[in-house]
């Protein structure tokens, strides 16, 4: 409603972020909010005026949430019952993963150490536990965790576990947590183990088997608020996995995609960026050498994490009802390219 009134191009997520930032730090100035939201000050003022009209915020030595505003953020945006001091420490301090997850560190090391062996034929390579935890923290800081429905497209990295344990730390009473984490993967070994861990530690993770080469079933379309993917390190794999994720995302602009991919040559990077552009996505952030792997020597045991954002023109280049017939994984793609020379 507010987004329509002020005609904000950044979408509903910008309005949600406005309230979230006030909830974390009350009061704030127009200028500071504008900097954090990456919006012009007049637009922040327009949002503020609309919220003042409905009693959500008030102007008192800065912009402040009213009691009704705080209740709205807790009830409607999912912040009720959250450990606010812990949330502040993550959002504002450069804490190490060992400090953030100190209560569960040894347990997590055991969980990650028991992952099934990586299947090289499927381009699987386990990222380190720290990498998985860093991805979860990034999602929280970018407002893609609290009260969201998150999809992991392939999860031999156990990102879902990192997200789940972070939520356990954020919500001492887990009944307050309203985030859902879904994992889609071809490899049933990972789905079985993730389900067992989720049941044992009461994590909000649901798993289902999916071959991304097949068309997407109607039940999964337009369902999710964000997704993670670390696809096969081929342009075909990138195109397919992101296309499937876009088909399953809710149709709104400003939604984030956490996409991990190998560092490529200039020419391959150009092709990758063109695919991103052709799908109507923008690059919000790019983190070189963000991901570290126990395997994956072919990519130097590291890869980049690119945060993509949906726009008004976002559309998968492989339609949801189309099956995928091309070669997908690195070995088969390389063999095809060699034989065609």
XYZ file of C-alpha atoms in Angstrom:
341
model
C 0.000 0.000 0.000
C 2.726 2.489 1.015
C 4.882 1.447 -1.954
C 2.067 2.309 -4.347
C 1.295 5.657 -2.715
C 4.863 6.955 -2.905
C 5.471 5.228 -6.269
C 8.723 3.688 -5.081
C 10.513 1.805 -7.840
C 12.536 -0.271 -5.379
C 9.412 -2.218 -4.400
C 7.931 -3.537 -1.189
C 11.271 -4.714 0.199
C 12.473 -1.107 0.478
C 9.415 -0.289 2.620
C 10.061 -3.335 4.789
C 13.710 -2.340 5.160
C 12.641 1.158 6.239
C 10.684 -0.311 9.159
C 13.337 -2.914 9.974
C 16.054 -0.269 10.262
C 13.903 1.808 12.615
C 13.184 -1.283 14.708
C 16.920 -1.939 15.064
C 17.920 1.687 15.681
C 15.225 4.062 16.910
C 15.244 7.049 16.166
C 17.023 7.782 12.882
C 17.424 10.807 10.669
C 16.178 11.079 7.096
C 19.780 11.311 5.921
C 20.956 8.190 7.729
C 17.984 6.146 6.521
C 18.550 7.355 2.974
C 22.167 6.209 3.104
C 21.284 2.779 4.450
C 18.408 2.276 2.012
C 20.304 3.758 -0.950
C 17.320 6.035 -1.606
C 17.042 9.802 -2.189
C 16.178 11.794 0.933
C 12.901 13.141 -0.591
C 11.736 9.557 -1.145
C 12.553 8.605 2.454
C 10.593 11.678 3.585
C 7.628 10.602 1.463
C 7.658 7.115 3.016
C 7.891 8.650 6.489
C 4.878 10.926 5.852
C 2.717 8.015 4.747
C 3.626 6.018 7.864
C 2.938 9.027 10.081
C -0.579 9.207 8.621
C -1.370 5.658 9.750
C 0.363 5.911 13.141
C 3.329 3.648 12.423
C 6.049 6.272 12.859
C 6.372 9.679 14.498
C 8.860 12.545 14.089
C 10.599 13.191 17.447
C 14.274 14.124 17.301
C 14.365 11.881 14.274
C 12.076 9.236 12.822
C 10.763 6.780 15.423
C 8.464 3.797 15.432
C 5.345 4.266 17.536
C 4.134 1.505 19.837
C 1.817 0.419 17.021
C 4.753 0.516 14.629
C 6.861 -1.730 16.843
C 3.951 -4.159 17.213
C 3.494 -4.169 13.430
C 7.150 -5.041 12.830
C 7.024 -7.838 15.393
C 3.707 -9.340 14.303
C 3.745 -8.752 10.549
C 7.471 -8.830 9.737
C 8.312 -11.711 12.056
C 10.485 -10.012 14.704
C 8.419 -11.043 17.717
C 10.494 -13.083 20.161
C 13.822 -12.301 18.469
C 16.972 -11.865 20.568
C 17.433 -8.208 19.730
C 20.823 -7.884 21.474
C 22.175 -10.829 19.485
C 20.692 -9.437 16.267
C 22.346 -6.059 16.939
C 25.704 -7.730 17.504
C 25.520 -9.451 14.119
C 24.226 -6.460 12.197
C 26.638 -3.886 13.624
C 29.790 -5.726 14.696
C 32.369 -7.548 12.587
C 32.193 -10.696 14.698
C 33.914 -13.912 13.661
C 31.859 -16.989 12.829
C 33.382 -18.697 15.879
C 31.927 -15.988 18.140
C 28.485 -15.855 16.501
C 28.051 -19.625 16.576
C 30.159 -20.363 19.675
C 27.395 -22.323 21.411
C 27.030 -24.719 18.472
C 30.512 -24.687 16.933
C 31.602 -28.216 17.853
C 28.172 -29.628 17.026
C 28.220 -27.917 13.622
C 31.724 -29.216 12.899
C 30.444 -32.748 13.515
C 27.375 -32.192 11.309
C 29.357 -30.746 8.410
C 32.036 -33.418 8.774
C 29.468 -36.153 8.108
C 28.220 -34.837 4.760
C 27.967 -37.515 2.045
C 30.941 -37.727 -0.292
C 30.816 -35.189 -3.110
C 29.779 -36.610 -6.483
C 32.210 -35.062 -8.959
C 30.039 -36.118 -11.898
C 27.401 -33.682 -10.570
C 29.996 -30.920 -9.993
C 29.562 -31.274 -6.236
C 32.302 -29.773 -4.057
C 31.692 -29.137 -0.367
C 32.221 -25.564 0.739
C 33.740 -25.118 4.181
C 31.496 -24.795 7.198
C 32.624 -21.165 7.650
C 31.581 -20.386 4.076
C 28.129 -21.813 4.670
C 27.765 -19.801 7.886
C 28.949 -16.629 6.100
C 26.232 -17.108 3.489
C 23.600 -17.347 6.223
C 24.866 -14.161 7.919
C 24.827 -12.336 4.580
C 21.183 -13.317 4.043
C 20.286 -11.958 7.485
C 22.108 -8.675 6.911
C 20.393 -8.244 3.531
C 16.905 -8.845 4.979
C 16.449 -12.205 3.285
C 16.081 -14.436 6.339
C 13.595 -13.207 8.942
C 10.018 -14.269 8.099
C 11.064 -15.443 4.623
C 10.447 -18.564 2.605
C 13.895 -19.541 1.340
C 14.852 -22.074 -1.321
C 18.207 -23.829 -1.646
C 18.615 -25.110 -5.206
C 20.997 -27.963 -4.534
C 22.512 -28.099 -1.041
C 25.573 -30.313 -0.780
C 27.016 -27.219 0.988
C 24.449 -27.506 3.830
C 23.498 -23.829 3.618
C 20.079 -24.821 4.954
C 21.747 -26.074 8.150
C 23.607 -22.781 8.599
C 20.366 -20.851 8.111
C 18.539 -23.135 10.527
C 21.106 -22.841 13.329
C 21.285 -19.072 12.881
C 17.515 -18.935 13.358
C 17.865 -21.036 16.538
C 20.269 -18.421 17.903
C 17.984 -15.556 16.884
C 14.843 -17.079 18.431
C 15.404 -18.556 21.920
C 11.787 -19.726 21.738
C 11.747 -21.423 18.327
C 7.947 -21.227 18.186
C 8.312 -17.538 17.274
C 10.352 -18.285 14.158
C 8.304 -17.899 10.960
C 11.032 -18.586 8.403
C 10.734 -21.640 6.157
C 13.718 -23.250 4.427
C 13.164 -25.618 1.515
C 15.852 -27.696 -0.185
C 15.497 -29.032 -3.731
C 18.179 -31.478 -4.849
C 18.650 -34.393 -7.226
C 20.876 -36.298 -4.803
C 18.710 -38.198 -2.341
C 21.675 -38.801 -0.011
C 21.774 -35.135 0.935
C 18.013 -34.854 1.231
C 17.893 -37.813 3.628
C 20.687 -36.459 5.816
C 19.324 -32.920 5.866
C 15.879 -34.215 6.849
C 17.360 -36.278 9.669
C 19.330 -33.298 11.013
C 16.311 -30.998 10.731
C 14.169 -33.445 12.703
C 16.813 -34.009 15.369
C 17.512 -30.319 16.004
C 14.059 -28.900 15.207
C 15.159 -26.842 12.221
C 12.506 -25.417 9.824
C 13.859 -27.357 6.819
C 11.761 -29.257 4.280
C 13.409 -31.334 1.544
C 12.172 -32.574 -1.805
C 13.855 -34.277 -4.723
C 13.971 -32.389 -7.996
C 15.766 -32.910 -11.288
C 16.236 -29.365 -12.559
C 16.359 -30.638 -16.134
C 12.661 -31.463 -15.804
C 9.931 -28.851 -16.033
C 8.852 -27.189 -12.783
C 5.634 -28.468 -11.245
C 2.897 -25.904 -10.736
C 2.963 -26.378 -6.943
C 6.449 -24.855 -6.768
C 5.873 -21.813 -8.973
C 5.946 -18.292 -7.432
C 6.502 -19.580 -3.908
C 9.741 -18.183 -2.468
C 11.199 -14.917 -1.168
C 14.874 -15.686 -1.933
C 17.061 -18.521 -3.113
C 20.617 -19.820 -2.830
C 22.357 -21.721 -5.583
C 25.900 -22.946 -6.227
C 25.276 -24.525 -9.639
C 27.541 -26.555 -11.936
C 30.325 -24.226 -13.055
C 29.192 -24.098 -16.668
C 27.156 -21.376 -18.340
C 24.523 -24.025 -19.033
C 24.382 -24.945 -15.349
C 24.166 -21.310 -14.326
C 21.370 -20.628 -16.825
C 19.350 -23.663 -15.748
C 19.656 -23.312 -11.982
C 18.933 -19.581 -11.928
C 16.037 -20.060 -14.347
C 14.510 -22.715 -12.101
C 14.972 -20.489 -9.070
C 13.319 -17.536 -10.803
C 10.346 -19.707 -11.734
C 9.914 -20.582 -8.068
C 10.414 -17.037 -6.724
C 7.446 -14.826 -5.944
C 6.893 -12.401 -8.791
C 8.029 -9.105 -7.302
C 11.003 -6.850 -7.881
C 13.742 -6.362 -5.342
C 14.007 -10.056 -4.419
C 17.534 -11.348 -3.780
C 19.355 -14.344 -5.238
C 22.572 -15.628 -3.612
C 24.495 -17.086 -6.531
C 27.916 -18.728 -6.184
C 30.017 -19.283 -9.291
C 33.614 -19.868 -10.305
C 35.900 -16.989 -11.153
C 36.014 -16.939 -14.947
C 38.104 -15.454 -17.740
C 37.162 -12.045 -19.126
C 35.311 -13.601 -22.062
C 33.435 -16.103 -19.888
C 32.609 -13.378 -17.362
C 31.133 -11.279 -20.166
C 28.954 -14.244 -21.226
C 27.903 -14.790 -17.606
C 26.956 -11.131 -17.150
C 25.028 -11.192 -20.435
C 22.970 -14.148 -19.207
C 22.273 -12.249 -15.975
C 21.186 -9.212 -17.993
C 19.060 -11.302 -20.370
C 17.158 -12.624 -17.348
C 16.370 -9.074 -16.230
C 18.552 -9.263 -13.110
C 20.934 -6.712 -11.636
C 24.122 -7.376 -9.690
C 23.583 -5.979 -6.181
C 26.878 -7.137 -4.679
C 29.888 -9.141 -5.849
C 32.198 -10.846 -3.346
C 35.393 -12.245 -4.843
C 36.836 -15.368 -3.163
C 33.873 -15.431 -0.758
C 33.446 -19.213 -0.983
C 36.114 -21.721 0.036
C 35.869 -25.439 -0.727
C 37.405 -28.665 0.524
C 37.207 -29.941 -3.043
C 36.871 -28.031 -6.279
C 40.553 -27.898 -7.226
C 39.500 -27.153 -10.813
C 38.257 -23.737 -9.589
C 41.181 -23.153 -7.226
C 39.128 -24.167 -4.174
C 37.402 -20.764 -4.167
C 34.531 -19.049 -5.958
C 32.734 -15.739 -5.929
C 29.342 -15.013 -4.415
C 27.152 -12.688 -6.462
C 23.988 -11.203 -4.977
C 21.456 -10.665 -7.754
C 18.256 -8.655 -7.520
C 15.039 -9.048 -9.498
C 13.577 -6.195 -11.533
C 10.380 -5.422 -13.416
C 11.866 -7.293 -16.414
C 13.014 -10.449 -14.631
C 12.203 -13.646 -16.503
C 13.904 -17.075 -16.679
C 15.579 -17.759 -20.006
C 14.567 -21.417 -19.673
C 10.795 -21.500 -19.281
C 9.373 -23.402 -16.267
C 7.432 -25.803 -18.506
C 10.443 -26.564 -20.734
C 12.719 -29.505 -20.043
C 16.488 -29.038 -20.469
C 18.181 -31.231 -23.089
C 21.719 -29.796 -23.215
C 24.855 -31.025 -21.475
C 25.038 -29.530 -18.000
C 28.044 -30.592 -15.938
C 31.668 -29.553 -16.412
C 33.025 -32.908 -17.582
C 30.334 -33.519 -20.188
C 30.404 -29.908 -21.427
C 34.210 -30.044 -21.784
C 34.005 -33.344 -23.653
C 31.427 -31.905 -26.034
C 33.561 -28.815 -26.665
C 36.670 -30.954 -27.295
C 34.876 -33.237 -29.741
C 33.467 -30.286 -31.680
C 36.916 -28.788 -32.363
